Amino acid sequence: MAPRTEEQELQEMDAWWRAANYLSLGMLYLKDNPLLRSPLSPEHLKKRLLGHWGSDPGQNFVWVHANRLIRRHDLNMIYISGPGHGAPATLSNAYLEGTYTEVYPDRTEDTRGLKNFFRQFSFPGGLGSHCTPETPGSINEGGELGYSLSHAYGAVFDHPDLIAVCVVGDGEAETGPMATSWHSNKFLNPVTDGAVLPILHLNGYKIANPTILARISPEELKSLFVGYGYKPVVVEGDDPAEMHRKMARAMDACLSDLRRIQRNARAQGVPVRAPWPMIILRTPKGWTAPKEMDGHRIEGFFRAHQVPILDAATNPGHLALLEQWFRKYRPEELFDENGTLVPALKALAPKGNRRMSANPLANGGLLRKPLIMPDFREYAVDVSNPGTVEAENTFVMGTFLRDVMKQNPRNFRVFGPDETASNHLQALYEVTKKAWMGETRPEDADGCQLAPDGHVMEMLSEHTLEGWLEGYLLTGRHGLLNTYEAFAHIIDSMVNQHAKWLEKAKTDVSWRAPVSSLNILLSSTVWRQDHNGFTHQDPGFLDVVTNKRASVVRIYLPPDANTLLSVADHCLRSTDYVNVIVADKQPHLQYLDRDAAARHAAKGIGLWEWASNDQGEEPDAVMACCGDVVTLEALAAVAILREKIPDLRIRFVNVVDLFRLQPPSEHPHGLSDRDFDSLFTTDRPIIFNFHGYPWLIHKLAYRRTNHRNLHVRGYKEKGSINTPLQLAIENQIDRFSLAIDVIDRVPRVGVRGAHVKEWLKDQILEHLLYASREGEDPPAITRWKWPF
Amino acid sequence: MAPRTEEQELQEMDAWWRAANYLSLGMLYLKDNPLLRSPLSPEHLKKRLLGHWGSDPGQNFVWVHANRLIRRHDLNMIYISGPGHGAPATLSNAYLEGTYTEVYPDRTEDTRGLKNFFRQFSFPGGLGSHCTPETPGSINEGGELGYSLSHAYGAVFDHPDLIAVCVVGDGEAETGPMATSWHSNKFLNPVTDGAVLPILHLNGYKIANPTILARISPEELKSLFVGYGYKPVVVEGDDPAEMHRKMARAMDACLSDLRRIQRNARAQGVPVRAPWPMIILRTPKGWTAPKEMDGHRIEGFFRAHQVPILDAATNPGHLALLEQWFRKYRPEELFDENGTLVPALKALAPKGNRRMSANPLANGGLLRKPLIMPDFREYAVDVSNPGTVEAENTFVMGTFLRDVMKQNPRNFRVFGPDETASNHLQALYEVTKKAWMGETRPEDADGCQLAPDGHVMEMLSEHTLEGWLEGYLLTGRHGLLNTYEAFAHIIDSMVNQHAKWLEKAKTDVSWRAPVSSLNILLSSTVWRQDHNGFTHQDPGFLDVVTNKRASVVRIYLPPDANTLLSVADHCLRSTDYVNVIVADKQPHLQYLDRDAAARHAAKGIGLWEWASNDQGEEPDAVMACCGDVVTLEALAAVAILREKIPDLRIRFVNVVDLFRLQPPSEHPHGLSDRDFDSLFTTDRPIIFNFHGYPWLIHKLAYRRTNHRNLHVRGYKEKGSINTPLQLAIENQIDRFSLAIDVIDRVPRVGVRGAHVKEWLKDQILEHLLYASREGEDPPAITRWKWPF
């Protein structure tokens, strides 16, 4: 057989495109008669018409052209679908490539399978209109817009042969996270990373509006992307044949550019940033839909966004228009009499794992190699007596992370918004640097820690970092994000969405292998943001996380460095969780030696005997705490009370694993009621000093036996420019206020208690006075140590 | 006297700049000897050195040049300080302009006042290192980065003579919200709006890294801003005299460009988008700091970010360097012997309200005119029998908003991410359009609703919308943001920060007049996102809001259109709150007529007698609900129970104002314990059907007498592609599950109850089956009406 001409190939590709468009349209409309073997009639139509047509044909177009490149060059390529509600495109191509049937065997490649495939789309219990975790080949859900490009970059870091084709919708292009993520190219190393081929799909409209980028001048548009560091190639038009030719040329040019950049850099071993190729694909919205209906434009207009013809079941004219639309794709040429894609088209799909719908990188858990882990105990701080030595908890963690980094050089990255050193993880720089492909200057050598192959990722965009990390994890690697606690709220929604992805993947998608957990270290926490003031004080990220399903969220508040080490070790080994660790960067007293800390972290909650004086009897009160600073204050309160009222029996309980507080029916980490009661008693007052907003503890523990005696202190949204002690006092988490809390709740201390309370109140005033005069806390506070 | 030459003026400006720099430096270091009248010695230095020098000199430079323009052209100008921690610049200029002393009379314009002024900066109880609400002339805190430009645009909308000079830090320029907010110029009408003059301050470094925009080529940089629709003028250098000349020329050119654009548009009355001028100001970071110390570069490097010399108190060499730095500004030329700014410099400040530090627009409450409000009752739906007619709640609200818009044409805007019509507020388009200064096409006329002077603001960036709205409110106007409920999390952090601004302004800043509340309508809510699936289901924004101080947050969940009208009316009249309203857009049953609804909204919580059958006696159970969909299901459950077990006595309570559930000690809206107990009883089971995550109700009500019998249903993070009923059942907020909940908790229903429970379980199965088969809910559900 003579080799196909280019024109023949493009014609075949057009046929694939028609097949994919046909399937996308079928998903929106058909519950029966999937190949229109009989005339279309109302009973073939779904009753509830849901889904989105708008970006489907454009995405199908990109897919078929990506496949052409894969076939020609045997590429390792994945597809990231950015435009919202564009799942029909990915699903159609996964079905045409046979992957869908491999993954879901009852969706066979025949008329019956096709009927089920159509029916289940946007049907109860079926497929969503975004690329949900159920979608083979996808790592970007797209229900919330703006993260496709950062996911794409995250995916290609440390995957030097991978190319991520990332279709960016012109709607999502208006979001902030997307607008800044174009700059990811300043962090991509052409030697050791793969490449992203962004395709801005300019189809002109959102739900009901034109898009900004479709309505600026071509010069501005080009300028914008040149400014972002790309070399844009414009592919514009609506005539399919001509567009196929243009797109093929553009894709060839981009691949050749991209390979040239990589080849040059790799040959010389010197990574230099060059303008990476990208495509601006300008097509009509809802391309190939009917031009108009009842005088209203459809193709190329916002009316093509969702389901353009809604009343076909009751309006015969519209039914005919719909049928005509379906038949325009000539399904009879595309599928054989069984309803199977004809062999000539089947041959267009890349083979096996080269299919983008089957690329194992889009099911990264399959490729995940566990981290090689140093023994975290070896990084432990020496603690011979509890509460007498100080260490910077996150600094110690940094030494552990350093060696994790060292032993897993292309499998682990640490992400942070310009704050990795500020959060005291600087030991990392002993073994790696910050990724940087921008210009450098000689003075940078004095402390900037920049290198093209650095594995610490810093950019002042929590959104981009979180997106990179998600992309990195979902393609089988490991990582940790560190950020200022208050500003974790910036990515509330992204973390929510990732948790939802994990929830679904874990529960409903058996073929998805577990991926490494999303580890978030909140440092520079509320209680040490006294000097940065009110805006930097917000421990509420935890509240957001506790709303997600118990099967995927974990929260740890280790009181000291050794416990933090153990928690970090656990989190880095785990899969399919969102792990949140709260640990401050400032010097803190250390309480537990390496073994005690490991045991404490494993139990997640524990009675500290050395701090208690109830000797196994029922105490007068329980002093509980969760968090580093609040633990110190709780201990200091106990010390005061033990000194001033020696016969007062206090039990000291520290909580590391926040979900231990919930009943086991609510969270797998929940402590049994029996254990809870034995720790917290059933009738004694509990003073609970909590790192975050106090009511979170009630939210978790409201069903516990002794909840009525649970008195929680925490951040009450009171702060300005303070000293740490002033901030603590304003929110009543300080030692003096806690001691008063105990006295108030133990009537038997009587007059003695009243005297001590007066003394405590005086202490508060005196200490406040000192701080206001000196601008810092008194030595009695800053140099306090556990006295027993 | 001969007129000053330009060069003389620039020299005087340089002196002002030196004075401002001197003050900024003094704030970081000095607690005494403010004008260095004696040699600098360690006891003059603050003990705890806090604050940031990095962007101060650059911002002082911009300020003095803005003042030059104001003087020359009598401009109405405000200054928005974007770079984080740059408050010393704004504070210094406010002090030099005399505003600071006017606002805080004890900070006098003399040595004593200056000493206090220095001392209070970053000192306990004093001034923050960002532009906190205490800062005269500021509407942008800057503690969290990325919102300065959207604030600036929000400020100039509908202020045709206003120019906002907005200094954007190159750190914050990396954030997503900033990166997309440059596109705000596509929404700025040169005829009816003012102008923003963005000044990108490229000082090269963040805390510890170079910035992206400082390390791309000049061509890329320029391209980027041309692409964003600006005409960038670059001012670059480090020699002060030369830089003053360049900057003066650049500012003149920008003003002239800007005025030309406005003049042309206003003369013709036809607004056309033109490239707006902007300045790229490239200066050394920490400009004028010592070049280096101990071989480490300071000026022009990241080491100038915070306090560059930290050990001056103990290192005599460093003390000398610091003194030399101070004296370089020649304070003796700038301040007279009393410590007052010399008259020649004083004369450089604009007069009165023309001073940017005193512009009343930066204290917008002063200028706020209450909205002219139509009577909301006139928009009421006719409800003769409760629960028998349907209406789209937000559509009805839209008709009210339409007339608010009509009666307040330049004082009210509605903001939404491409979803104002999708959220069914389309009645607004009868009186206004969507602001749009991009290109238009003929087909847009068919439904896009675009106009240059539209007052509905749509862009697919929740961040930009929220920023615009905040800027609009803080400069004295009114507005409302509508958004999909789940995606409100995108702006969690912005709303947090705005709430913190209000908390401070209200509590600690007596000179700030109240501004209009930030009104947020959450529509397209969780229970009607069954078809959009799991990603669109997240009612957790309320949890975030409840963490803010009770004095500034309000949450309303009106059950029907008439109650929503009353709530909307209340919110639009209010000041200094964040009001969150949750109301769905789909058709819902209507319960209360206009008067009953107004009474119910005013009370915020109430017993619905028509739905109850306890006739004033103690009921067997209380059915409570809060939210539209959950109210319907609760009512349907009561109807089932009343039909099947007629002697069961049920009390029906509906909650509109969520904070009624908290004790009055926690929130001013809190119901007294007595009223709470009388509504909810002290010992009967309460089934509470809640719109959001169920534990939020416990968080609010855990101290109530009958909390132990409070059983809450809500969204439990269970959903996929469903029908509304399936989604309800999965989360057990549906009528059948609620009826079972009641039966389970009222033992006296005995065997009868057991039979009904079996029947209810069958109903669940049958209805699920129907939905799975038909793809929609059965008519018994969708057409249900209150039967009594």
PDB file of C-alpha atoms in Angstrom, chain A residues 47-48 50 85 119 123-125 127-128 130 141 143-144 174-176 179-180 186 205-210 214-216 220 223-224 226-229 273 296-297 301-303 418 434 436 439-441 443-444 446 448 450 458 460-461 487 489 492-493 496-497 500 503-504 530-532 534-538 543-544 547-549 693 695 698-699 702-703 710 717 719-723 726 771-776, chain B residues 47-48 50 85 119 122-125 128 130 141 143-144 174-176 179-180 186 205-210 214-216 220 223-224 226-229 273 296-297 301 303 418 434 436 439-441 443-444 446 448 450 458 460-461 487 489 492-493 496-497 500 503-504 530-532 534-538 543-544 547-549 693 695 698-699 702-703 710 717 719-723 726 771-776:
ATOM      1  CA  LYS A  47     -35.490  14.156  29.488  1.00  0.00           C
ATOM      2  CA  ARG A  48     -33.138  16.390  31.414  1.00  0.00           C
ATOM      3  CA  LEU A  50     -27.471  18.745  30.689  1.00  0.00           C
ATOM      4  CA  HIS A  85     -17.490  21.555  31.593  1.00  0.00           C
ATOM      5  CA  ARG A 119     -26.846   7.742  28.701  1.00  0.00           C
ATOM      6  CA  PHE A 123     -27.233  11.235  34.299  1.00  0.00           C
ATOM      7  CA  PRO A 124     -27.831  10.364  37.944  1.00  0.00           C
ATOM      8  CA  GLY A 125     -24.998   8.228  39.187  1.00  0.00           C
ATOM      9  CA  LEU A 127     -20.469  11.067  34.537  1.00  0.00           C
ATOM     10  CA  GLY A 128     -19.938  14.704  35.341  1.00  0.00           C
ATOM     11  CA  HIS A 130     -16.015  18.125  33.977  1.00  0.00           C
ATOM     12  CA  GLU A 141     -11.050  18.225  37.178  1.00  0.00           C
ATOM     13  CA  GLY A 143     -15.014  22.126  37.967  1.00  0.00           C
ATOM     14  CA  GLU A 144     -13.345  25.148  39.484  1.00  0.00           C
ATOM     15  CA  GLU A 174      -9.577  35.494  33.211  1.00  0.00           C
ATOM     16  CA  THR A 175      -9.014  33.935  36.630  1.00  0.00           C
ATOM     17  CA  GLY A 176      -6.187  35.154  38.790  1.00  0.00           C
ATOM     18  CA  ALA A 179      -3.199  34.730  34.816  1.00  0.00           C
ATOM     19  CA  THR A 180      -0.103  34.324  36.942  1.00  0.00           C
ATOM     20  CA  LYS A 186      10.488  30.843  34.651  1.00  0.00           C
ATOM     21  CA  TYR A 205     -17.434  33.422  25.053  1.00  0.00           C
ATOM     22  CA  LYS A 206     -18.140  32.399  28.603  1.00  0.00           C
ATOM     23  CA  ILE A 207     -21.655  31.530  29.801  1.00  0.00           C
ATOM     24  CA  ALA A 208     -23.182  34.767  28.680  1.00  0.00           C
ATOM     25  CA  ASN A 209     -20.353  37.131  27.840  1.00  0.00           C
ATOM     26  CA  PRO A 210     -17.506  37.548  25.440  1.00  0.00           C
ATOM     27  CA  ALA A 214     -11.088  37.404  22.551  1.00  0.00           C
ATOM     28  CA  ARG A 215     -11.875  41.099  22.465  1.00  0.00           C
ATOM     29  CA  ILE A 216      -8.518  42.757  22.626  1.00  0.00           C
ATOM     30  CA  GLU A 220      -2.265  43.150  22.340  1.00  0.00           C
ATOM     31  CA  SER A 223       2.142  41.025  23.098  1.00  0.00           C
ATOM     32  CA  LEU A 224       0.641  39.603  26.242  1.00  0.00           C
ATOM     33  CA  VAL A 226       5.330  37.369  24.371  1.00  0.00           C
ATOM     34  CA  GLY A 227       5.439  39.228  27.656  1.00  0.00           C
ATOM     35  CA  TYR A 228       4.635  36.030  29.515  1.00  0.00           C
ATOM     36  CA  GLY A 229       7.667  34.470  27.844  1.00  0.00           C
ATOM     37  CA  ARG A 273      15.248  30.157  29.290  1.00  0.00           C
ATOM     38  CA  HIS A 296     -30.512  33.483  17.155  1.00  0.00           C
ATOM     39  CA  ARG A 297     -26.929  32.732  16.359  1.00  0.00           C
ATOM     40  CA  PHE A 301     -21.787  32.697  20.001  1.00  0.00           C
ATOM     41  CA  PHE A 302     -22.475  32.284  23.701  1.00  0.00           C
ATOM     42  CA  ARG A 303     -25.660  30.412  22.906  1.00  0.00           C
ATOM     43  CA  ASP A 418       9.122  33.123  49.074  1.00  0.00           C
ATOM     44  CA  LYS A 434      15.419  27.318  44.547  1.00  0.00           C
ATOM     45  CA  TRP A 436      15.028  29.701  38.920  1.00  0.00           C
ATOM     46  CA  GLU A 439      18.025  36.107  34.729  1.00  0.00           C
ATOM     47  CA  THR A 440      20.605  35.939  37.473  1.00  0.00           C
ATOM     48  CA  ARG A 441      23.042  38.547  38.711  1.00  0.00           C
ATOM     49  CA  GLU A 443      25.054  39.350  43.775  1.00  0.00           C
ATOM     50  CA  ASP A 444      22.449  36.563  43.804  1.00  0.00           C
ATOM     51  CA  ASP A 446      25.151  35.959  48.283  1.00  0.00           C
ATOM     52  CA  CYS A 448      19.457  33.985  46.997  1.00  0.00           C
ATOM     53  CA  LEU A 450      18.985  30.088  42.999  1.00  0.00           C
ATOM     54  CA  GLU A 458       9.266  29.678  45.376  1.00  0.00           C
ATOM     55  CA  LEU A 460       4.757  34.677  45.370  1.00  0.00           C
ATOM     56  CA  SER A 461       1.612  32.861  44.325  1.00  0.00           C
ATOM     57  CA  PHE A 487      -2.486  33.022  53.952  1.00  0.00           C
ATOM     58  CA  HIS A 489      -6.881  30.734  53.133  1.00  0.00           C
ATOM     59  CA  ASP A 492      -8.908  27.212  50.586  1.00  0.00           C
ATOM     60  CA  SER A 493     -10.793  26.467  47.457  1.00  0.00           C
ATOM     61  CA  ASN A 496     -11.134  21.788  48.900  1.00  0.00           C
ATOM     62  CA  GLN A 497     -11.169  20.733  45.289  1.00  0.00           C
ATOM     63  CA  LYS A 500     -12.839  16.274  46.662  1.00  0.00           C
ATOM     64  CA  GLU A 503     -12.517  11.553  48.047  1.00  0.00           C
ATOM     65  CA  LYS A 504     -13.906  10.497  44.694  1.00  0.00           C
ATOM     66  CA  ASP A 530       2.071  39.542  66.951  1.00  0.00           C
ATOM     67  CA  HIS A 531       4.462  41.919  65.160  1.00  0.00           C
ATOM     68  CA  ASN A 532       2.900  41.507  61.729  1.00  0.00           C
ATOM     69  CA  PHE A 534      -4.032  41.418  62.671  1.00  0.00           C
ATOM     70  CA  THR A 535      -3.944  40.536  58.966  1.00  0.00           C
ATOM     71  CA  HIS A 536      -1.412  37.799  59.594  1.00  0.00           C
ATOM     72  CA  GLN A 537      -3.494  36.191  62.329  1.00  0.00           C
ATOM     73  CA  ASP A 538      -5.947  33.633  61.066  1.00  0.00           C
ATOM     74  CA  ASP A 543     -11.932  24.864  59.925  1.00  0.00           C
ATOM     75  CA  VAL A 544     -12.118  24.617  56.160  1.00  0.00           C
ATOM     76  CA  ASN A 547     -15.419  20.144  56.408  1.00  0.00           C
ATOM     77  CA  LYS A 548     -13.971  17.633  53.971  1.00  0.00           C
ATOM     78  CA  ARG A 549     -14.659  13.925  54.187  1.00  0.00           C
ATOM     79  CA  TYR A 693     -10.455  29.275  66.772  1.00  0.00           C
ATOM     80  CA  TRP A 695     -15.209  26.666  68.620  1.00  0.00           C
ATOM     81  CA  HIS A 698     -16.574  22.102  70.240  1.00  0.00           C
ATOM     82  CA  LYS A 699     -17.413  21.233  66.662  1.00  0.00           C
ATOM     83  CA  TYR A 702     -19.685  18.152  71.193  1.00  0.00           C
ATOM     84  CA  ARG A 703     -20.895  14.573  71.571  1.00  0.00           C
ATOM     85  CA  LEU A 710     -15.204  21.591  78.277  1.00  0.00           C
ATOM     86  CA  GLU A 717      -9.881  37.428  66.474  1.00  0.00           C
ATOM     87  CA  GLY A 719      -4.896  41.242  67.911  1.00  0.00           C
ATOM     88  CA  SER A 720      -3.003  44.174  66.613  1.00  0.00           C
ATOM     89  CA  ILE A 721       0.661  45.083  66.909  1.00  0.00           C
ATOM     90  CA  ASN A 722       1.515  43.241  70.098  1.00  0.00           C
ATOM     91  CA  THR A 723       4.116  41.225  71.837  1.00  0.00           C
ATOM     92  CA  GLN A 726      -0.015  40.573  74.876  1.00  0.00           C
ATOM     93  CA  ALA A 771       5.669  44.922  77.300  1.00  0.00           C
ATOM     94  CA  SER A 772       4.094  48.262  76.499  1.00  0.00           C
ATOM     95  CA  ARG A 773       7.050  50.081  77.990  1.00  0.00           C
ATOM     96  CA  GLU A 774       9.877  47.964  76.622  1.00  0.00           C
ATOM     97  CA  GLY A 775       8.394  46.841  73.358  1.00  0.00           C
ATOM     98  CA  GLU A 776       9.080  43.236  74.237  1.00  0.00           C
TER      99      GLU A 776
ATOM    100  CA  LYS B  47      14.967  47.001  71.421  1.00  0.00           C
ATOM    101  CA  ARG B  48      12.882  44.988  69.040  1.00  0.00           C
ATOM    102  CA  LEU B  50      10.689  45.536  63.286  1.00  0.00           C
ATOM    103  CA  HIS B  85       4.845  46.166  54.676  1.00  0.00           C
ATOM    104  CA  ARG B 119       8.169  54.934  68.772  1.00  0.00           C
ATOM    105  CA  SER B 122       5.649  48.333  65.116  1.00  0.00           C
ATOM    106  CA  PHE B 123       5.526  48.882  68.859  1.00  0.00           C
ATOM    107  CA  PRO B 124       2.986  47.127  71.050  1.00  0.00           C
ATOM    108  CA  GLY B 125      -0.349  48.858  70.727  1.00  0.00           C
ATOM    109  CA  GLY B 128       1.408  48.101  61.852  1.00  0.00           C
ATOM    110  CA  HIS B 130       1.113  47.685  56.508  1.00  0.00           C
ATOM    111  CA  GLU B 141      -4.191  47.301  53.962  1.00  0.00           C
ATOM    112  CA  GLY B 143      -1.074  42.708  54.727  1.00  0.00           C
ATOM    113  CA  GLU B 144      -2.208  40.134  52.221  1.00  0.00           C
ATOM    114  CA  GLU B 174       3.356  37.584  41.108  1.00  0.00           C
ATOM    115  CA  THR B 175       0.037  36.845  42.816  1.00  0.00           C
ATOM    116  CA  GLY B 176      -2.848  35.572  40.777  1.00  0.00           C
ATOM    117  CA  ALA B 179      -1.958  39.246  37.521  1.00  0.00           C
ATOM    118  CA  THR B 180      -5.519  39.268  36.262  1.00  0.00           C
ATOM    119  CA  LYS B 186     -11.477  46.631  29.922  1.00  0.00           C
ATOM    120  CA  TYR B 205      13.377  41.481  45.243  1.00  0.00           C
ATOM    121  CA  LYS B 206      10.912  39.851  47.581  1.00  0.00           C
ATOM    122  CA  ILE B 207      11.920  38.633  51.065  1.00  0.00           C
ATOM    123  CA  ALA B 208      14.715  36.434  49.818  1.00  0.00           C
ATOM    124  CA  ASN B 209      14.356  36.141  46.064  1.00  0.00           C
ATOM    125  CA  PRO B 210      14.482  38.214  42.948  1.00  0.00           C
ATOM    126  CA  ALA B 214      12.582  42.139  37.411  1.00  0.00           C
ATOM    127  CA  ARG B 215      14.327  39.242  35.735  1.00  0.00           C
ATOM    128  CA  ILE B 216      12.686  39.043  32.362  1.00  0.00           C
ATOM    129  CA  GLU B 220       9.196  40.935  27.523  1.00  0.00           C
ATOM    130  CA  SER B 223       5.260  43.447  25.882  1.00  0.00           C
ATOM    131  CA  LEU B 224       3.455  42.112  28.901  1.00  0.00           C
ATOM    132  CA  VAL B 226       1.208  46.398  26.216  1.00  0.00           C
ATOM    133  CA  GLY B 227      -0.615  43.090  26.149  1.00  0.00           C
ATOM    134  CA  TYR B 228      -2.509  44.045  29.273  1.00  0.00           C
ATOM    135  CA  GLY B 229      -3.658  47.181  27.466  1.00  0.00           C
ATOM    136  CA  ARG B 273     -10.747  51.927  25.093  1.00  0.00           C
ATOM    137  CA  HIS B 296      27.108  41.981  51.970  1.00  0.00           C
ATOM    138  CA  ARG B 297      25.245  44.158  49.561  1.00  0.00           C
ATOM    139  CA  PHE B 301      19.442  43.657  47.124  1.00  0.00           C
ATOM    140  CA  ARG B 303      18.988  42.310  52.275  1.00  0.00           C
ATOM    141  CA  ASP B 418     -20.305  35.829  34.448  1.00  0.00           C
ATOM    142  CA  LYS B 434     -22.771  44.842  31.872  1.00  0.00           C
ATOM    143  CA  TRP B 436     -17.706  46.357  28.788  1.00  0.00           C
ATOM    144  CA  GLU B 439     -14.438  45.191  21.351  1.00  0.00           C
ATOM    145  CA  THR B 440     -18.051  44.496  20.520  1.00  0.00           C
ATOM    146  CA  ARG B 441     -19.591  42.634  17.600  1.00  0.00           C
ATOM    147  CA  GLU B 443     -24.199  39.652  17.409  1.00  0.00           C
ATOM    148  CA  ASP B 444     -23.549  40.821  20.969  1.00  0.00           C
ATOM    149  CA  ASP B 446     -28.628  39.432  20.926  1.00  0.00           C
ATOM    150  CA  CYS B 448     -24.859  39.815  25.775  1.00  0.00           C
ATOM    151  CA  LEU B 450     -22.940  44.919  27.088  1.00  0.00           C
ATOM    152  CA  GLU B 458     -18.841  40.608  35.172  1.00  0.00           C
ATOM    153  CA  LEU B 460     -14.458  35.500  35.414  1.00  0.00           C
ATOM    154  CA  SER B 461     -12.354  36.435  38.415  1.00  0.00           C
ATOM    155  CA  PHE B 487     -16.740  29.181  44.550  1.00  0.00           C
ATOM    156  CA  HIS B 489     -14.208  29.927  48.834  1.00  0.00           C
ATOM    157  CA  ASP B 492     -12.267  33.376  51.554  1.00  0.00           C
ATOM    158  CA  SER B 493      -9.093  35.183  52.303  1.00  0.00           C
ATOM    159  CA  ASN B 496     -11.452  37.615  55.869  1.00  0.00           C
ATOM    160  CA  GLN B 497      -9.177  40.555  55.294  1.00  0.00           C
ATOM    161  CA  LYS B 500     -10.587  42.423  59.663  1.00  0.00           C
ATOM    162  CA  GLU B 503     -13.318  45.136  62.759  1.00  0.00           C
ATOM    163  CA  LYS B 504     -10.388  47.488  63.246  1.00  0.00           C
ATOM    164  CA  ASP B 530     -26.771  18.073  41.758  1.00  0.00           C
ATOM    165  CA  HIS B 531     -26.165  18.188  37.985  1.00  0.00           C
ATOM    166  CA  ASN B 532     -22.867  20.050  38.200  1.00  0.00           C
ATOM    167  CA  PHE B 534     -19.334  17.305  43.592  1.00  0.00           C
ATOM    168  CA  THR B 535     -17.001  20.207  42.784  1.00  0.00           C
ATOM    169  CA  HIS B 536     -19.892  22.637  42.815  1.00  0.00           C
ATOM    170  CA  GLN B 537     -21.117  21.494  46.225  1.00  0.00           C
ATOM    171  CA  ASP B 538     -19.538  23.328  49.106  1.00  0.00           C
ATOM    172  CA  ASP B 543     -17.909  28.472  58.334  1.00  0.00           C
ATOM    173  CA  VAL B 544     -15.164  30.868  57.336  1.00  0.00           C
ATOM    174  CA  ASN B 547     -14.768  32.898  62.506  1.00  0.00           C
ATOM    175  CA  LYS B 548     -14.726  36.665  62.133  1.00  0.00           C
ATOM    176  CA  ARG B 549     -15.656  38.994  64.929  1.00  0.00           C
ATOM    177  CA  TYR B 693     -22.309  21.594  56.934  1.00  0.00           C
ATOM    178  CA  TRP B 695     -21.583  20.838  62.567  1.00  0.00           C
ATOM    179  CA  HIS B 698     -23.406  22.752  66.866  1.00  0.00           C
ATOM    180  CA  LYS B 699     -20.588  25.285  66.773  1.00  0.00           C
ATOM    181  CA  TYR B 702     -23.471  24.060  71.808  1.00  0.00           C
ATOM    182  CA  ARG B 703     -24.167  26.056  74.961  1.00  0.00           C
ATOM    183  CA  LEU B 710     -30.202  18.706  68.917  1.00  0.00           C
ATOM    184  CA  GLU B 717     -19.787  16.024  51.493  1.00  0.00           C
ATOM    185  CA  GLY B 719     -22.632  14.000  46.092  1.00  0.00           C
ATOM    186  CA  SER B 720     -21.926  13.269  42.504  1.00  0.00           C
ATOM    187  CA  ILE B 721     -24.086  13.613  39.425  1.00  0.00           C
ATOM    188  CA  ASN B 722     -27.497  13.301  41.007  1.00  0.00           C
ATOM    189  CA  THR B 723     -30.994  14.557  40.917  1.00  0.00           C
ATOM    190  CA  GLN B 726     -30.869  11.856  45.333  1.00  0.00           C
ATOM    191  CA  ALA B 771     -34.696   9.063  39.432  1.00  0.00           C
ATOM    192  CA  SER B 772     -32.086   6.588  38.268  1.00  0.00           C
ATOM    193  CA  ARG B 773     -34.384   5.348  35.568  1.00  0.00           C
ATOM    194  CA  GLU B 774     -35.805   8.617  34.333  1.00  0.00           C
ATOM    195  CA  GLY B 775     -32.882  10.929  34.983  1.00  0.00           C
ATOM    196  CA  GLU B 776     -35.124  13.244  36.948  1.00  0.00           C
TER     197      GLU B 776
END
